[in-house]
Every structure is written in C-alpha cells, then in structure tokens.
mmCIF file with all atom_site columns, C-alpha atoms in Angstrom:
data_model
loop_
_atom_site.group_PDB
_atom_site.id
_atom_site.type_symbol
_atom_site.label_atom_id
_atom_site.label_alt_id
_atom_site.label_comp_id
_atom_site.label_asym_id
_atom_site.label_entity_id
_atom_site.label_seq_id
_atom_site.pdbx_PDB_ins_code
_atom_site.Cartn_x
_atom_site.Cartn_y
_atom_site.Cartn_z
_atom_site.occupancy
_atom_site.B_iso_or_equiv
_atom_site.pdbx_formal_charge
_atom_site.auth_seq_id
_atom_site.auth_comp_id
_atom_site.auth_asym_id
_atom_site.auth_atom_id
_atom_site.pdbx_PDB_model_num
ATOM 1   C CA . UNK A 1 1   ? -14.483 -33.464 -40.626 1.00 0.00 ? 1   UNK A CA 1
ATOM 2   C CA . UNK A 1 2   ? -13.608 -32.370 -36.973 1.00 0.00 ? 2   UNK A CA 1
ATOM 3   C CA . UNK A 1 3   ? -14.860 -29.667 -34.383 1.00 0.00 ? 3   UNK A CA 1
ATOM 4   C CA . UNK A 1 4   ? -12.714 -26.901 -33.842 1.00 0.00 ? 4   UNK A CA 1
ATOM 5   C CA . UNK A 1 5   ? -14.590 -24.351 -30.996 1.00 0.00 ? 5   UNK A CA 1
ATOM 6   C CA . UNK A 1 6   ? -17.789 -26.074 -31.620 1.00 0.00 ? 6   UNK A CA 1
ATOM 7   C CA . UNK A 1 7   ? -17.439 -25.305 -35.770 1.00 0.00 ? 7   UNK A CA 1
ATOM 8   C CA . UNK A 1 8   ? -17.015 -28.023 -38.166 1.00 0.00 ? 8   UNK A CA 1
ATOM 9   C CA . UNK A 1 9   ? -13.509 -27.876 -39.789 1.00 0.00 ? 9   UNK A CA 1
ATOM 10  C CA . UNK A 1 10  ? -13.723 -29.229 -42.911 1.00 0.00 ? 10  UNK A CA 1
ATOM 11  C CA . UNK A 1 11  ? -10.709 -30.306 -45.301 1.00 0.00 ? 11  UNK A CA 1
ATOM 12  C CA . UNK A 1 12  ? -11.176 -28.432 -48.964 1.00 0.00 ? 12  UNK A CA 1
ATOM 13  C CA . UNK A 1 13  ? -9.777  -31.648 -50.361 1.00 0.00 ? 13  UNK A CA 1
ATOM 14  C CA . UNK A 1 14  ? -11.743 -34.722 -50.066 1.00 0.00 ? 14  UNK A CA 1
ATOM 15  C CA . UNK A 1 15  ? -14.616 -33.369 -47.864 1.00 0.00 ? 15  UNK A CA 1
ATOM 16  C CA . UNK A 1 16  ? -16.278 -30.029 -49.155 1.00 0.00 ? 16  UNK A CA 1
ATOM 17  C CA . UNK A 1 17  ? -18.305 -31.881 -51.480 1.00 0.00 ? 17  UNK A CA 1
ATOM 18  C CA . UNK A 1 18  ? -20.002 -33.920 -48.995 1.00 0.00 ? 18  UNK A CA 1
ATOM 19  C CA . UNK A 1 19  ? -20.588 -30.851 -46.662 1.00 0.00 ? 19  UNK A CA 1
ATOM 20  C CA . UNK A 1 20  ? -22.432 -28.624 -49.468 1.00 0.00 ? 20  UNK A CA 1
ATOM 21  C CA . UNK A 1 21  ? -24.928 -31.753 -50.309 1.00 0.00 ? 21  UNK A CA 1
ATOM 22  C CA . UNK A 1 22  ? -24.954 -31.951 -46.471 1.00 0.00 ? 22  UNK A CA 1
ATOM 23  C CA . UNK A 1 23  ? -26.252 -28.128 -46.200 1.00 0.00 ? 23  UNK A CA 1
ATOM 24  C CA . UNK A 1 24  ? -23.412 -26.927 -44.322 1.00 0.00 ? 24  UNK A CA 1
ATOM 25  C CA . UNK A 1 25  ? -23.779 -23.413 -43.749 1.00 0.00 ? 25  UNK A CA 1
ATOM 26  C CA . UNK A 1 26  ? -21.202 -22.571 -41.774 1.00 0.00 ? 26  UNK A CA 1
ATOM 27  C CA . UNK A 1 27  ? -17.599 -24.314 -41.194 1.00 0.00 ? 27  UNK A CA 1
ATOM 28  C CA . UNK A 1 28  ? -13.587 -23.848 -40.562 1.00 0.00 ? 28  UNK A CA 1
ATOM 29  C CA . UNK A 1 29  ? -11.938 -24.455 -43.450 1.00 0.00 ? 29  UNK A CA 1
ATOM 30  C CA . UNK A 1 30  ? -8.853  -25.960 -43.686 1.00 0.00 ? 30  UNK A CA 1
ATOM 31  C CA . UNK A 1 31  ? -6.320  -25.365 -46.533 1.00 0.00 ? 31  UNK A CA 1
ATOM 32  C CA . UNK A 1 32  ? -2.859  -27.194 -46.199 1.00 0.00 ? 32  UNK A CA 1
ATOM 33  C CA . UNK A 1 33  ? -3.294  -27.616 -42.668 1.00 0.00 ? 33  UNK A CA 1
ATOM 34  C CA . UNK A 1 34  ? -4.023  -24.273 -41.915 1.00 0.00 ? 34  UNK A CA 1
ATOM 35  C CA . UNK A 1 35  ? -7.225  -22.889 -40.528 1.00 0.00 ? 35  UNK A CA 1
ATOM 36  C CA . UNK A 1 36  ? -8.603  -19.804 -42.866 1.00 0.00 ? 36  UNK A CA 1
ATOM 37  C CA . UNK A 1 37  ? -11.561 -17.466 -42.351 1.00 0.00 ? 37  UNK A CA 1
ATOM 38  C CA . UNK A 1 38  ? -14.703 -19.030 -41.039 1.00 0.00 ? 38  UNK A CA 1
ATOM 39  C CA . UNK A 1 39  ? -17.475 -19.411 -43.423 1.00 0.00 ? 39  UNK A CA 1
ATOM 40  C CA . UNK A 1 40  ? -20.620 -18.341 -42.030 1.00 0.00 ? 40  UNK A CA 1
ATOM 41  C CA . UNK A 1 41  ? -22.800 -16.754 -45.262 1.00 0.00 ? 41  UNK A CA 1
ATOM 42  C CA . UNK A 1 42  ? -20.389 -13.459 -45.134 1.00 0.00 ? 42  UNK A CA 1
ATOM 43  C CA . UNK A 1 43  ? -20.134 -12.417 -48.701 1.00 0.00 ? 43  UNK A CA 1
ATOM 44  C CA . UNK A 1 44  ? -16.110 -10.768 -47.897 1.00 0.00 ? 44  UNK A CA 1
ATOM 45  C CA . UNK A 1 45  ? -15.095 -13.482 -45.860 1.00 0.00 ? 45  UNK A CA 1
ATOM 46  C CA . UNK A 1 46  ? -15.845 -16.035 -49.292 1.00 0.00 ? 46  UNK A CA 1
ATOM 47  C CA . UNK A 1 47  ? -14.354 -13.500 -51.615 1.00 0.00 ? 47  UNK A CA 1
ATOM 48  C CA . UNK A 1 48  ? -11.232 -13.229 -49.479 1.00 0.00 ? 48  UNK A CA 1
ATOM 49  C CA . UNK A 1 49  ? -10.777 -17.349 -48.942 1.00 0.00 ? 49  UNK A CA 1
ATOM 50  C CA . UNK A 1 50  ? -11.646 -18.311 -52.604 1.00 0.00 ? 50  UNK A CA 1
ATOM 51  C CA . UNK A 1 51  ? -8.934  -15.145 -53.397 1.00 0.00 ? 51  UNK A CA 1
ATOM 52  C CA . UNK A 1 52  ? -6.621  -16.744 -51.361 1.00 0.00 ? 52  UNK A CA 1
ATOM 53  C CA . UNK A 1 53  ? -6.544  -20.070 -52.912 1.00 0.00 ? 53  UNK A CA 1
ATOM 54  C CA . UNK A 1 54  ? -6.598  -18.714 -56.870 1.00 0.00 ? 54  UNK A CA 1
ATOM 55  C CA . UNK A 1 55  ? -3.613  -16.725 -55.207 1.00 0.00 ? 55  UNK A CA 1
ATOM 56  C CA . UNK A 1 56  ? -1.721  -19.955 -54.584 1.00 0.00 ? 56  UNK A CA 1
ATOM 57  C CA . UNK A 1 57  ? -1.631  -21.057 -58.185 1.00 0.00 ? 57  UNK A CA 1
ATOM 58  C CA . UNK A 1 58  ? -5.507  -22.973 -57.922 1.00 0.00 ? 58  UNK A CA 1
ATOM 59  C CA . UNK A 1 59  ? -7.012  -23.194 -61.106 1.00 0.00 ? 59  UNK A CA 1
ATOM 60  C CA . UNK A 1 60  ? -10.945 -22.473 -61.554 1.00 0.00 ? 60  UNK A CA 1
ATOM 61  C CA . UNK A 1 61  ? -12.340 -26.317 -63.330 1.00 0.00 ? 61  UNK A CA 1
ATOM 62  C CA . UNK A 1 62  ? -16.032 -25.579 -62.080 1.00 0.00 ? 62  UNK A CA 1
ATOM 63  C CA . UNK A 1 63  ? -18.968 -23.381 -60.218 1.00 0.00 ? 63  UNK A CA 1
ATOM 64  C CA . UNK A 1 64  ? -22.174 -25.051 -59.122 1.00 0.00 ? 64  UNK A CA 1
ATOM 65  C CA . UNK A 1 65  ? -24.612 -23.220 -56.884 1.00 0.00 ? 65  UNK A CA 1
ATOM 66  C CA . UNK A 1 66  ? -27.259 -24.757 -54.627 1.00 0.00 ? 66  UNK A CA 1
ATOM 67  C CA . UNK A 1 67  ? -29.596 -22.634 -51.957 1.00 0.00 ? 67  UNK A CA 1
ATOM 68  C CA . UNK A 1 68  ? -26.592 -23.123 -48.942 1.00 0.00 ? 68  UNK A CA 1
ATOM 69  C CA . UNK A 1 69  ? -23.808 -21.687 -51.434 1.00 0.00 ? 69  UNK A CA 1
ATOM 70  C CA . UNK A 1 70  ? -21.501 -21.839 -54.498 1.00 0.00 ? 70  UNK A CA 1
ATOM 71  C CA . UNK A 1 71  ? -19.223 -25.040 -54.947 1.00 0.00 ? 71  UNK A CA 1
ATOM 72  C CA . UNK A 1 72  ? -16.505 -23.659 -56.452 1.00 0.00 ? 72  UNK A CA 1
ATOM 73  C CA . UNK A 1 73  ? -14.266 -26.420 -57.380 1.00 0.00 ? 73  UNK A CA 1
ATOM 74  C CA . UNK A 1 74  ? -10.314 -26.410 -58.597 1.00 0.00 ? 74  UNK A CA 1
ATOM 75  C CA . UNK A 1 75  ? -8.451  -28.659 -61.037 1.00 0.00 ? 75  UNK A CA 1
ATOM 76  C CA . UNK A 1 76  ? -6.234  -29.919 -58.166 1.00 0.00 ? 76  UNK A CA 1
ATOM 77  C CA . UNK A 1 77  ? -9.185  -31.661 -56.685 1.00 0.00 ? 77  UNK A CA 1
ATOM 78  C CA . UNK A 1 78  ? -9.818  -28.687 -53.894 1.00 0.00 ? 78  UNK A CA 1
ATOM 79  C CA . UNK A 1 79  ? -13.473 -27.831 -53.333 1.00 0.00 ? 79  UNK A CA 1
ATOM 80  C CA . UNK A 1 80  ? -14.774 -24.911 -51.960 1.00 0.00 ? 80  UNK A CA 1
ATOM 81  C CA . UNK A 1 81  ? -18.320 -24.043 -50.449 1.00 0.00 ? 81  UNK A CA 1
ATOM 82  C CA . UNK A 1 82  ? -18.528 -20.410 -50.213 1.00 0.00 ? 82  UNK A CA 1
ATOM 83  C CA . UNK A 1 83  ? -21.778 -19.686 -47.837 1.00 0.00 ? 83  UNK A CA 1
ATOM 84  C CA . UNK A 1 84  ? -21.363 -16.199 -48.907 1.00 0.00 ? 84  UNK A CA 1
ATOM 85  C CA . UNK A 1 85  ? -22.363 -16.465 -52.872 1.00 0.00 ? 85  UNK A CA 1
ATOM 86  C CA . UNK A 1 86  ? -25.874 -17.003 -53.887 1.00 0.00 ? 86  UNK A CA 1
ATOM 87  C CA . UNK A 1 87  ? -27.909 -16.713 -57.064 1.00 0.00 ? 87  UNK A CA 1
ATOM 88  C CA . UNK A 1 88  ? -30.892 -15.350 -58.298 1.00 0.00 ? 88  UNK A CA 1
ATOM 89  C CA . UNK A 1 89  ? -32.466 -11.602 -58.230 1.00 0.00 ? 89  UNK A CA 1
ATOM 90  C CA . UNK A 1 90  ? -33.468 -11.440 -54.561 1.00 0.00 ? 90  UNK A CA 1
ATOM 91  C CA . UNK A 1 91  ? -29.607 -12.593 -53.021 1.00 0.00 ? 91  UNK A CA 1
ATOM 92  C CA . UNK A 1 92  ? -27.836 -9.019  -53.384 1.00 0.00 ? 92  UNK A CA 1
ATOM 93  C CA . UNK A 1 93  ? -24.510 -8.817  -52.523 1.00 0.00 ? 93  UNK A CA 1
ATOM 94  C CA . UNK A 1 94  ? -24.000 -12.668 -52.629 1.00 0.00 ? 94  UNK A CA 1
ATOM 95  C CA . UNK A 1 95  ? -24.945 -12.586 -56.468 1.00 0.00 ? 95  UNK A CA 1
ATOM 96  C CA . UNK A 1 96  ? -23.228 -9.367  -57.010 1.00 0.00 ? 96  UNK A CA 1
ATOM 97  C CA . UNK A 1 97  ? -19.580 -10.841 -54.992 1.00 0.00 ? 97  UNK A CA 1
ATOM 98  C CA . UNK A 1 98  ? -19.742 -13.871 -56.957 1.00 0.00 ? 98  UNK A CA 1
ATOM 99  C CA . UNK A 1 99  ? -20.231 -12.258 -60.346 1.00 0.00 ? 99  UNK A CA 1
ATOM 100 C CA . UNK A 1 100 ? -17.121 -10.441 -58.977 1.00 0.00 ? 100 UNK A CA 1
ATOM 101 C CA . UNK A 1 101 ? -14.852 -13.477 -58.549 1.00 0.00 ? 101 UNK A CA 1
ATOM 102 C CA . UNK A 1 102 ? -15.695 -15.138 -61.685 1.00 0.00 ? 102 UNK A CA 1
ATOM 103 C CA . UNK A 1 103 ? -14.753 -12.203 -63.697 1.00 0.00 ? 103 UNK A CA 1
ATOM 104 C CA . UNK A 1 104 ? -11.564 -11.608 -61.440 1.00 0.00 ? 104 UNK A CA 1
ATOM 105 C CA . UNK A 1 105 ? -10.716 -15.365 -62.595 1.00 0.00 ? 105 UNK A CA 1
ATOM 106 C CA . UNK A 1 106 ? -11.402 -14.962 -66.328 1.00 0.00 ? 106 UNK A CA 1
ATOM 107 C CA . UNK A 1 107 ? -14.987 -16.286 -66.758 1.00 0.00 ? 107 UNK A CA 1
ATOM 108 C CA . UNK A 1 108 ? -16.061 -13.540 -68.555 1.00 0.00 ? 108 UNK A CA 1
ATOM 109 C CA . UNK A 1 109 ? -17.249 -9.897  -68.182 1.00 0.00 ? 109 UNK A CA 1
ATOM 110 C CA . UNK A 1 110 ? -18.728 -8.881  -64.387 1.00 0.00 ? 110 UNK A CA 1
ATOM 111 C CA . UNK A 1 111 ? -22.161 -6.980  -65.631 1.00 0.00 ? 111 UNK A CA 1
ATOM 112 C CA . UNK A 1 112 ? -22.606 -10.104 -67.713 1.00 0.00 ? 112 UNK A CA 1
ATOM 113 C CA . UNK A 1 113 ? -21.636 -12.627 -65.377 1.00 0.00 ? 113 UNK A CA 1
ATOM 114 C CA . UNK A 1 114 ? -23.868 -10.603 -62.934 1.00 0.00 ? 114 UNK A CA 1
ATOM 115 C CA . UNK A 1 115 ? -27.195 -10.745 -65.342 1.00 0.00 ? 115 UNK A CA 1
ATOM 116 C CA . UNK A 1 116 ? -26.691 -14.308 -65.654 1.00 0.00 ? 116 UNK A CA 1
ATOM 117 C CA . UNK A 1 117 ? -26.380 -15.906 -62.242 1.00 0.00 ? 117 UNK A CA 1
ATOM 118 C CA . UNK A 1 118 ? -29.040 -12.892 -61.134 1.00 0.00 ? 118 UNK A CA 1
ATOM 119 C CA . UNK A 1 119 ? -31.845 -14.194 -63.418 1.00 0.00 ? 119 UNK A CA 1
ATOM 120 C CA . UNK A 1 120 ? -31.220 -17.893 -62.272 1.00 0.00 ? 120 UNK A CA 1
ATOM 121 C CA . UNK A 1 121 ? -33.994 -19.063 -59.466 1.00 0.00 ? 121 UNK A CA 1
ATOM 122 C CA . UNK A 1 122 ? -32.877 -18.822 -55.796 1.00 0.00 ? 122 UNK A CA 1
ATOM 123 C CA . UNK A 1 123 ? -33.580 -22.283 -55.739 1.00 0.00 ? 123 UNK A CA 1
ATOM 124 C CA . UNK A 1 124 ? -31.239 -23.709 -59.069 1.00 0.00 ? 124 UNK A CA 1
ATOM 125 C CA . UNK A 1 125 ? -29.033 -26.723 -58.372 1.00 0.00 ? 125 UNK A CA 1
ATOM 126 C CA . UNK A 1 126 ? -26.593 -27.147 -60.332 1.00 0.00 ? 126 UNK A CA 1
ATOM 127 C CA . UNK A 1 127 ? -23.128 -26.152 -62.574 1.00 0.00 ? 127 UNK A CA 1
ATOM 128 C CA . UNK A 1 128 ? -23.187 -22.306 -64.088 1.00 0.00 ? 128 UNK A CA 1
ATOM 129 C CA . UNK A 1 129 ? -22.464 -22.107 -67.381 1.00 0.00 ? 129 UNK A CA 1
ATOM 130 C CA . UNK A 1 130 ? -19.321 -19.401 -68.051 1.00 0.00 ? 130 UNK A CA 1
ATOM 131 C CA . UNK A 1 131 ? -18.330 -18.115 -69.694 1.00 0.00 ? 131 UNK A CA 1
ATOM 132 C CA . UNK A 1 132 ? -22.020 -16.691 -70.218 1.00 0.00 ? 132 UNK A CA 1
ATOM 133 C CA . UNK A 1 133 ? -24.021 -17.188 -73.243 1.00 0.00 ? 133 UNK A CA 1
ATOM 134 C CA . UNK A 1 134 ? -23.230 -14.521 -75.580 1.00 0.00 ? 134 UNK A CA 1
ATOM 135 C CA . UNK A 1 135 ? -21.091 -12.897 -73.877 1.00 0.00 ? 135 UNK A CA 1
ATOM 136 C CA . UNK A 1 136 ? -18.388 -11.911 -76.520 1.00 0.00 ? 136 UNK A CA 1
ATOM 137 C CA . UNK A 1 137 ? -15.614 -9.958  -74.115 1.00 0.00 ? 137 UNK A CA 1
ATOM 138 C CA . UNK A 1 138 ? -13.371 -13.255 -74.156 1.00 0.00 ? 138 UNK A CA 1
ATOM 139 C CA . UNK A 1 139 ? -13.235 -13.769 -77.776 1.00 0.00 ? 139 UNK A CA 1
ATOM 140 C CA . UNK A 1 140 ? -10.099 -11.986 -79.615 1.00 0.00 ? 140 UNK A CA 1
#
C-alpha cells in the first residue's frame, strides 16, 4: 500500500484483502497501474469501478460482505472492496446498487438478489450465496 494525496492506494491484486479485514473505508485503487475512482462509501463511484473491471474481461469467482463493504473478488486473483455496497434492510442504496451489479453479472434476478442481501443483518460477515435460494430465473 502507498499514500497518494494523503489516501491509501491500494493494489486490487495482492492487497485488497488485507485492507477490507483492515476496515479500510476509503482508498485509491489501483488497477494495472492506473489510479481509478476513489472509494470513499459512494454507492456510483463502486458501481462504476467494479463495471470497469467486469468490462475488461474480469470474471465474478466470489462476493463477501462485512460492515466496511463488499469484497468482490475475480478469478484472476483481483479483489475489490467496494465501500459503497452494504447489506441488510436499513443500508438503502448500497443494498439496492449491489443487488444491481450482481444481476448485471449473471448472479441471478435483481428483485431477488435485492430481497436476499436486504434481509441479511447489517452486521453479517461473510460470502453471499448467488445465485439466491430459489431463485429459478437462471435455470433453462
């Protein structure tokens, strides 16, 4: 990790990991040596970075959630703390932009996603489970 303006910049190989079991709740991350938009609990500015990598050919492996943010991490061994996704009834549009991206990505249908991850506690640590329990819309 390095400073970059007084904001950690953290590597989404190798070091995300550490920095969501850390608590980081804000950061600079850095994707093939190049800074993108700061993390800082906006809900757009983790919808457009995590869009971003999926756009350069990342593949979805994993989501865990933890009270600081979603760990979304990629087959290719990139990690990726998005401060702007929550869980549970009370976190709004956090919830409501993460049920978002995992349906953009295939994990299943976004009301259902959305009913899931909303009824977890605010507080749950650990992987979500997609695509959703009983949630048919991927079967053919």
């Amino acid at each position: 990790m390095s400073q970059e303006e007084g904001l950690q910049v953290i590597e989404v190989i190798g070091e995300m990991r550490a920095a969501w079991e850390a608590g980081a709740e804000s950061y600079t991350p850095l994707f093939r040596d190049e800074a993108m938009d700061e993390e800082c609990g906006a809900v757009e500015v983790s919808l457009k970075n995590l869009r971003r990598l999926v756009a350069s050919g990342e593949k979805v492996c994993s989501i865990l959630a933890r009270p600081n943010g979603v760990l979304v991490c990629f087959c290719g061994g990139i990690s990726y703390l998005a401060t702007g996704f929550a869980v549970g009834k009370d976190a709004g549009m956090k919830v409501k932009r993460l049920s978002q991206f995992a349906a953009e990505i295939g994990l299943g249908n976004a009301d259902r996603i959305l009913r899931h991850v909303a009824a977890l506690p605010s507080d749950y640590e650990g992987e979500l489970e997609f695509p959703v329990p009983g949630d048919l819309s991927l079967v053919k």
